Amino acid sequence: MAAMSGHLRLLLPALALLVTGCTSIGAQRMGIDRSDYSMRMLQNNKEQLLLNIVAIRYGDAPAFLEVSSVISQYTREGSLRANLAINPASDNDAGSAGADVLLRETPTITYAPLSGDRFSRSMLSPLPPASLLAMMEAGWSAEYLLRLSARSINGVRAGGHDPLFADAADPQFIPIVEALGRLQRIGAITLHVERDEHQHFTAKAIFSGALSDKDRADLAFIRTALKLPGGAKELAIRFGGAQTGPEQLAIGSRSMFEIFTEMAQGVELPEKDRDGRAGETHPDASGMPLLVHIHSGPSRPEDPHVAVRYRGNWFWIDGKDADSKRMFLITQILLSLNDSTSSNTNAPLVTIPTG
């Protein structure tokens, strides 16, 4: 047999290297995959939360599917082919060579529904005090957190728009949380949380001494509205519907389901659904501001913060509505913190082939 042509002798080793290259696919794809999956999961979590809020407005039960694992496997397959002429003429380059490389991705995504005892703890139980206090201690606005999550402060009730959680609103509730927020922003009121070896905690609110006239007016209003002693520099924080002592700040917290039903009252209903099918607003809370504004329309808006389609209509939070976006963000954080079951204990055991 005559020797292969010069061109083929040079081409075949290069093709073989292309097919059998040893560069790790996983290492190349890691950054791309993490970014792509993170962005998609972030958007999907926002859409799922909004979808559940809208569904509750229509009287449907919430349903959450959590992504418990994401596995991306890559397979690289290669083939090499060559057609050579036998005894070609000296000036004939007869023959051909080629190679094919196929990169195949097979992602596996596992979903776990939020149900049973875990649903009860995460959705129906009052928010644990540790979550709220930790966020306020870290500097999250007491005004927004308490507007969203508190049922009452020292017996002053936030009220509810949904008859399912019928609770008459106290007109002083919003001025109280606004004053607390202003004092927190200037450092006139701070939280201090202590935990023991059993993770039990005690918390107190501390008032500073250097205040302006406006700050002193806010503090005086809070002391009067919440029935606090005038000279107290520290207040013990407890969670419950009423005070059990004079120097106490008693906070009654909502459940996540109650927060969702309250947020659902901010859903703007399409004209065809304004016939009672989506429920009515509770009159006792009609003067209280809504937690969030969710718009609706027949088509998807151009640049929403988050948008979902439900019952033939689009529902969305405006990308320029800073207050609604802020409340929506806090709700996402609280929902995550309130899931007391570690995701690791619910994740499936998956064996990944490496060959």
Short mmCIF file of N, CA, C and O in Angstrom, two decimals, residues 138-230:
data_model
loop_
_atom_site.label_atom_id
_atom_site.label_comp_id
_atom_site.label_asym_id
_atom_site.label_seq_id
_atom_site.Cartn_x
_atom_site.Cartn_y
_atom_site.Cartn_z
N ALA A 138 -29.83 43.62 62.52
CA ALA A 138 -28.88 43.82 61.42
C ALA A 138 -29.13 45.11 60.66
O ALA A 138 -28.39 45.42 59.72
N GLY A 139 -30.17 45.87 61.03
CA GLY A 139 -30.40 47.16 60.41
C GLY A 139 -31.56 47.23 59.44
O GLY A 139 -31.82 48.29 58.87
N TRP A 140 -32.27 46.12 59.23
CA TRP A 140 -33.45 46.18 58.35
C TRP A 140 -34.48 47.10 58.99
O TRP A 140 -34.66 47.12 60.21
N SER A 141 -35.18 47.85 58.16
CA SER A 141 -36.11 48.86 58.64
C SER A 141 -37.23 48.26 59.48
O SER A 141 -37.99 47.40 59.01
N ALA A 142 -37.35 48.74 60.72
CA ALA A 142 -38.44 48.28 61.59
C ALA A 142 -39.79 48.69 61.01
O ALA A 142 -40.78 47.98 61.17
N GLU A 143 -39.83 49.83 60.33
CA GLU A 143 -41.09 50.30 59.75
C GLU A 143 -41.63 49.29 58.74
O GLU A 143 -42.80 48.89 58.80
N TYR A 144 -40.80 48.85 57.80
CA TYR A 144 -41.26 47.92 56.78
C TYR A 144 -41.49 46.53 57.35
O TYR A 144 -42.47 45.85 57.02
N LEU A 145 -40.58 46.08 58.21
CA LEU A 145 -40.73 44.74 58.78
C LEU A 145 -42.00 44.63 59.62
O LEU A 145 -42.73 43.64 59.52
N LEU A 146 -42.26 45.63 60.45
CA LEU A 146 -43.43 45.56 61.32
C LEU A 146 -44.73 45.77 60.55
O LEU A 146 -45.75 45.16 60.87
N ARG A 147 -44.71 46.63 59.55
CA ARG A 147 -45.91 46.79 58.72
C ARG A 147 -46.29 45.47 58.07
O ARG A 147 -47.47 45.13 57.93
N LEU A 148 -45.28 44.72 57.65
CA LEU A 148 -45.53 43.47 56.94
C LEU A 148 -45.85 42.32 57.89
O LEU A 148 -46.77 41.53 57.63
N SER A 149 -45.12 42.22 58.99
CA SER A 149 -45.15 40.98 59.76
C SER A 149 -45.85 41.07 61.12
O SER A 149 -46.14 40.04 61.72
N ALA A 150 -46.15 42.27 61.62
CA ALA A 150 -46.73 42.39 62.96
C ALA A 150 -48.25 42.42 62.90
O ALA A 150 -48.84 43.15 62.10
N ARG A 151 -48.88 41.64 63.77
CA ARG A 151 -50.33 41.72 63.94
C ARG A 151 -50.68 42.81 64.94
O ARG A 151 -51.70 43.48 64.82
N SER A 152 -49.78 42.98 65.93
CA SER A 152 -50.04 44.00 66.95
C SER A 152 -48.73 44.33 67.65
O SER A 152 -47.77 43.55 67.64
N ILE A 153 -48.69 45.54 68.23
CA ILE A 153 -47.57 45.96 69.07
C ILE A 153 -48.18 46.52 70.35
O ILE A 153 -48.91 47.52 70.32
N ASN A 154 -47.92 45.85 71.46
CA ASN A 154 -48.52 46.22 72.75
C ASN A 154 -50.04 46.39 72.64
O ASN A 154 -50.63 47.30 73.20
N GLY A 155 -50.65 45.51 71.89
CA GLY A 155 -52.10 45.53 71.75
C GLY A 155 -52.63 46.46 70.68
O GLY A 155 -53.83 46.43 70.38
N VAL A 156 -51.78 47.31 70.09
CA VAL A 156 -52.20 48.18 68.99
C VAL A 156 -52.18 47.34 67.72
O VAL A 156 -51.12 46.90 67.27
N ARG A 157 -53.35 47.15 67.10
CA ARG A 157 -53.48 46.15 66.04
C ARG A 157 -53.27 46.75 64.65
O ARG A 157 -53.71 47.86 64.36
N ALA A 158 -52.61 45.94 63.80
CA ALA A 158 -52.37 46.36 62.42
C ALA A 158 -53.63 46.26 61.57
O ALA A 158 -53.79 46.97 60.59
N GLY A 159 -54.52 45.35 61.94
CA GLY A 159 -55.73 45.15 61.15
C GLY A 159 -55.47 44.30 59.92
O GLY A 159 -54.33 44.02 59.56
N GLY A 160 -56.53 43.88 59.28
CA GLY A 160 -56.41 43.04 58.08
C GLY A 160 -57.49 43.37 57.08
O GLY A 160 -58.62 43.67 57.45
N HIS A 161 -57.14 43.35 55.80
CA HIS A 161 -58.10 43.64 54.75
C HIS A 161 -58.93 42.42 54.36
O HIS A 161 -59.98 42.55 53.75
N ASP A 162 -58.44 41.23 54.67
CA ASP A 162 -59.13 40.01 54.27
C ASP A 162 -59.98 39.49 55.43
O ASP A 162 -59.48 39.34 56.55
N PRO A 163 -61.28 39.18 55.19
CA PRO A 163 -62.14 38.67 56.26
C PRO A 163 -61.64 37.37 56.88
O PRO A 163 -62.04 37.02 58.00
N LEU A 164 -60.78 36.64 56.17
CA LEU A 164 -60.26 35.40 56.72
C LEU A 164 -59.48 35.65 58.00
O LEU A 164 -59.44 34.80 58.90
N PHE A 165 -58.83 36.80 58.09
CA PHE A 165 -58.11 37.20 59.30
C PHE A 165 -58.70 38.52 59.80
O PHE A 165 -58.00 39.52 59.95
N ALA A 166 -60.00 38.50 60.03
CA ALA A 166 -60.70 39.72 60.40
C ALA A 166 -60.12 40.29 61.69
O ALA A 166 -60.06 39.63 62.72
N ASP A 167 -59.64 41.53 61.60
CA ASP A 167 -59.04 42.18 62.76
C ASP A 167 -59.14 43.68 62.52
O ASP A 167 -58.57 44.20 61.56
N ALA A 168 -59.87 44.36 63.39
CA ALA A 168 -60.05 45.80 63.20
C ALA A 168 -58.72 46.52 63.34
O ALA A 168 -57.92 46.22 64.24
N ALA A 169 -58.47 47.46 62.46
CA ALA A 169 -57.21 48.20 62.47
C ALA A 169 -57.26 49.35 63.46
O ALA A 169 -58.29 50.00 63.62
N ASP A 170 -56.15 49.57 64.14
CA ASP A 170 -56.00 50.72 65.02
C ASP A 170 -55.35 51.84 64.21
O ASP A 170 -54.28 51.64 63.64
N PRO A 171 -55.95 53.02 64.14
CA PRO A 171 -55.37 54.10 63.33
C PRO A 171 -53.99 54.54 63.79
O PRO A 171 -53.27 55.21 63.03
N GLN A 172 -53.59 54.17 65.00
CA GLN A 172 -52.27 54.57 65.48
C GLN A 172 -51.16 53.61 65.05
O GLN A 172 -49.98 53.93 65.23
N PHE A 173 -51.53 52.46 64.48
CA PHE A 173 -50.49 51.47 64.16
C PHE A 173 -49.47 52.01 63.17
O PHE A 173 -48.26 51.92 63.40
N ILE A 174 -49.91 52.56 62.05
CA ILE A 174 -48.99 53.07 61.03
C ILE A 174 -48.14 54.22 61.57
O ILE A 174 -46.90 54.22 61.39
N PRO A 175 -48.70 55.22 62.26
CA PRO A 175 -47.83 56.25 62.86
C PRO A 175 -46.81 55.69 63.83
O PRO A 175 -45.68 56.20 63.91
N ILE A 176 -47.16 54.62 64.56
CA ILE A 176 -46.21 54.02 65.52
C ILE A 176 -45.03 53.42 64.78
O ILE A 176 -43.86 53.67 65.13
N VAL A 177 -45.29 52.59 63.75
CA VAL A 177 -44.17 51.93 63.06
C VAL A 177 -43.34 52.95 62.27
O VAL A 177 -42.13 52.79 62.12
N GLU A 178 -43.98 54.01 61.78
CA GLU A 178 -43.22 55.06 61.10
C GLU A 178 -42.30 55.78 62.07
O GLU A 178 -41.13 56.06 61.74
N ALA A 179 -42.79 56.06 63.28
CA ALA A 179 -41.94 56.71 64.29
C ALA A 179 -40.81 55.78 64.72
O ALA A 179 -39.66 56.23 64.91
N LEU A 180 -41.10 54.50 64.88
CA LEU A 180 -40.04 53.54 65.22
C LEU A 180 -38.99 53.49 64.13
O LEU A 180 -37.78 53.42 64.41
N GLY A 181 -39.42 53.53 62.88
CA GLY A 181 -38.48 53.52 61.77
C GLY A 181 -37.58 54.75 61.76
O GLY A 181 -36.37 54.64 61.51
N ARG A 182 -38.16 55.92 62.03
CA ARG A 182 -37.36 57.14 62.05
C ARG A 182 -36.33 57.10 63.19
O ARG A 182 -35.16 57.47 63.00
N LEU A 183 -36.75 56.64 64.36
CA LEU A 183 -35.82 56.55 65.49
C LEU A 183 -34.73 55.51 65.23
O LEU A 183 -33.58 55.70 65.64
N GLN A 184 -35.08 54.43 64.58
CA GLN A 184 -34.08 53.42 64.26
C GLN A 184 -33.04 53.97 63.28
O GLN A 184 -31.84 53.71 63.43
N ARG A 185 -33.49 54.72 62.28
CA ARG A 185 -32.57 55.24 61.26
C ARG A 185 -31.51 56.18 61.84
O ARG A 185 -30.38 56.22 61.35
N ILE A 186 -31.85 56.93 62.88
CA ILE A 186 -30.88 57.86 63.46
C ILE A 186 -30.14 57.24 64.65
O ILE A 186 -29.33 57.90 65.29
N GLY A 187 -30.43 55.97 64.94
CA GLY A 187 -29.75 55.29 66.04
C GLY A 187 -30.31 55.61 67.41
O GLY A 187 -29.69 55.28 68.42
N ALA A 188 -31.49 56.24 67.47
CA ALA A 188 -32.08 56.58 68.76
C ALA A 188 -32.69 55.36 69.45
O ALA A 188 -32.92 55.37 70.66
N ILE A 189 -32.97 54.33 68.68
CA ILE A 189 -33.45 53.08 69.25
C ILE A 189 -32.71 51.93 68.57
O ILE A 189 -32.59 51.89 67.35
N THR A 190 -32.14 51.06 69.37
CA THR A 190 -31.39 49.91 68.85
C THR A 190 -31.87 48.64 69.53
O THR A 190 -32.44 48.69 70.63
N LEU A 191 -31.64 47.53 68.87
CA LEU A 191 -31.99 46.23 69.43
C LEU A 191 -30.74 45.50 69.87
O LEU A 191 -29.69 45.59 69.22
N HIS A 192 -30.87 44.78 70.95
CA HIS A 192 -29.77 43.94 71.43
C HIS A 192 -30.34 42.56 71.73
O HIS A 192 -31.27 42.42 72.52
N VAL A 193 -29.77 41.56 71.08
CA VAL A 193 -30.25 40.18 71.24
C VAL A 193 -29.12 39.34 71.82
O VAL A 193 -27.99 39.38 71.34
N GLU A 194 -29.43 38.57 72.86
CA GLU A 194 -28.46 37.67 73.48
C GLU A 194 -28.98 36.25 73.39
O GLU A 194 -30.17 36.00 73.63
N ARG A 195 -28.10 35.32 73.07
CA ARG A 195 -28.47 33.91 72.96
C ARG A 195 -27.62 33.08 73.91
O ARG A 195 -26.41 33.33 74.05
N ASP A 196 -28.24 32.09 74.55
CA ASP A 196 -27.48 31.22 75.44
C ASP A 196 -27.05 29.96 74.69
O ASP A 196 -27.25 29.83 73.48
N GLU A 197 -26.46 29.02 75.42
CA GLU A 197 -25.94 27.82 74.77
C GLU A 197 -27.04 26.93 74.21
O GLU A 197 -26.79 26.07 73.36
N HIS A 198 -28.27 27.12 74.65
CA HIS A 198 -29.40 26.35 74.13
C HIS A 198 -30.14 27.10 73.02
O HIS A 198 -31.23 26.70 72.63
N GLN A 199 -29.56 28.19 72.54
CA GLN A 199 -30.14 29.02 71.50
C GLN A 199 -31.41 29.73 71.93
O GLN A 199 -32.19 30.20 71.10
N HIS A 200 -31.65 29.79 73.25
CA HIS A 200 -32.72 30.64 73.75
C HIS A 200 -32.22 32.08 73.76
O HIS A 200 -31.03 32.33 74.00
N PHE A 201 -33.10 33.01 73.51
CA PHE A 201 -32.63 34.38 73.39
C PHE A 201 -33.47 35.32 74.25
O PHE A 201 -34.63 35.05 74.56
N THR A 202 -32.84 36.39 74.64
CA THR A 202 -33.53 37.52 75.26
C THR A 202 -33.21 38.74 74.42
O THR A 202 -32.12 38.86 73.87
N ALA A 203 -34.17 39.63 74.31
CA ALA A 203 -33.98 40.81 73.46
C ALA A 203 -34.50 42.04 74.19
O ALA A 203 -35.44 41.97 74.99
N LYS A 204 -33.86 43.16 73.90
CA LYS A 204 -34.31 44.42 74.49
C LYS A 204 -34.10 45.55 73.52
O LYS A 204 -33.21 45.50 72.65
N ALA A 205 -34.94 46.55 73.64
CA ALA A 205 -34.80 47.79 72.86
C ALA A 205 -34.19 48.85 73.75
O ALA A 205 -34.62 49.03 74.90
N ILE A 206 -33.16 49.52 73.23
CA ILE A 206 -32.42 50.50 74.02
C ILE A 206 -32.60 51.88 73.38
O ILE A 206 -32.40 52.05 72.17
N PHE A 207 -32.98 52.87 74.20
CA PHE A 207 -33.15 54.24 73.73
C PHE A 207 -31.91 55.05 74.07
O PHE A 207 -31.39 54.98 75.18
N SER A 208 -31.42 55.83 73.10
CA SER A 208 -30.26 56.68 73.34
C SER A 208 -30.71 58.01 73.93
O SER A 208 -31.89 58.36 73.89
N GLY A 209 -29.73 58.81 74.43
CA GLY A 209 -30.08 60.05 75.12
C GLY A 209 -30.06 61.28 74.24
O GLY A 209 -30.82 62.22 74.48
N ALA A 210 -29.21 61.33 73.21
CA ALA A 210 -29.05 62.54 72.40
C ALA A 210 -30.11 62.58 71.30
O ALA A 210 -29.98 61.91 70.28
N LEU A 211 -31.15 63.36 71.52
CA LEU A 211 -32.26 63.42 70.58
C LEU A 211 -32.58 64.87 70.24
O LEU A 211 -32.46 65.77 71.07
N SER A 212 -33.02 65.09 69.02
CA SER A 212 -33.51 66.40 68.62
C SER A 212 -34.94 66.57 69.13
O SER A 212 -35.56 65.62 69.64
N ASP A 213 -35.49 67.77 68.97
CA ASP A 213 -36.87 68.01 69.40
C ASP A 213 -37.83 67.10 68.66
O ASP A 213 -38.78 66.56 69.25
N LYS A 214 -37.59 66.90 67.34
CA LYS A 214 -38.47 66.04 66.56
C LYS A 214 -38.36 64.58 67.02
O LYS A 214 -39.36 63.87 67.12
N ASP A 215 -37.13 64.16 67.35
CA ASP A 215 -36.94 62.79 67.82
C ASP A 215 -37.60 62.58 69.18
O ASP A 215 -38.20 61.54 69.43
N ARG A 216 -37.49 63.59 70.04
CA ARG A 216 -38.13 63.47 71.36
C ARG A 216 -39.65 63.42 71.21
O ARG A 216 -40.33 62.72 71.97
N ALA A 217 -40.18 64.14 70.22
CA ALA A 217 -41.63 64.09 69.98
C ALA A 217 -42.04 62.69 69.51
O ALA A 217 -43.08 62.16 69.94
N ASP A 218 -41.23 62.08 68.63
CA ASP A 218 -41.51 60.71 68.19
C ASP A 218 -41.48 59.74 69.37
O ASP A 218 -42.35 58.87 69.51
N LEU A 219 -40.47 59.90 70.22
CA LEU A 219 -40.34 58.99 71.37
C LEU A 219 -41.49 59.17 72.35
O LEU A 219 -42.04 58.18 72.87
N ALA A 220 -41.89 60.41 72.58
CA ALA A 220 -43.01 60.66 73.49
C ALA A 220 -44.30 60.06 72.94
O ALA A 220 -45.11 59.48 73.68
N PHE A 221 -44.48 60.18 71.62
CA PHE A 221 -45.67 59.59 71.00
C PHE A 221 -45.68 58.08 71.16
O PHE A 221 -46.71 57.48 71.49
N ILE A 222 -44.53 57.44 70.95
CA ILE A 222 -44.44 55.99 71.07
C ILE A 222 -44.74 55.56 72.50
O ILE A 222 -45.47 54.59 72.74
N ARG A 223 -44.16 56.25 73.46
CA ARG A 223 -44.39 55.89 74.87
C ARG A 223 -45.88 55.99 75.23
O ARG A 223 -46.43 55.13 75.92
N THR A 224 -46.55 57.04 74.73
CA THR A 224 -47.96 57.22 75.04
C THR A 224 -48.82 56.18 74.31
O THR A 224 -49.68 55.54 74.92
N ALA A 225 -48.58 56.00 73.02
CA ALA A 225 -49.41 55.10 72.22
C ALA A 225 -49.26 53.64 72.65
O ALA A 225 -50.22 52.86 72.60
N LEU A 226 -48.04 53.27 73.09
CA LEU A 226 -47.78 51.88 73.47
C LEU A 226 -47.84 51.66 74.97
O LEU A 226 -47.49 50.58 75.45
N LYS A 227 -48.23 52.70 75.71
CA LYS A 227 -48.39 52.60 77.17
C LYS A 227 -47.09 52.17 77.84
O LYS A 227 -47.04 51.21 78.62
N LEU A 228 -46.02 52.90 77.53
CA LEU A 228 -44.71 52.61 78.09
C LEU A 228 -44.37 53.63 79.17
O LEU A 228 -44.77 54.79 79.07
N PRO A 229 -43.62 53.23 80.19
CA PRO A 229 -43.22 54.18 81.23
C PRO A 229 -42.32 55.27 80.65
O PRO A 229 -41.48 55.01 79.79
N GLY A 230 -42.48 56.48 81.15
CA GLY A 230 -41.79 57.62 80.57
C GLY A 230 -40.29 57.60 80.71
O GLY A 230 -39.58 58.05 79.82
#
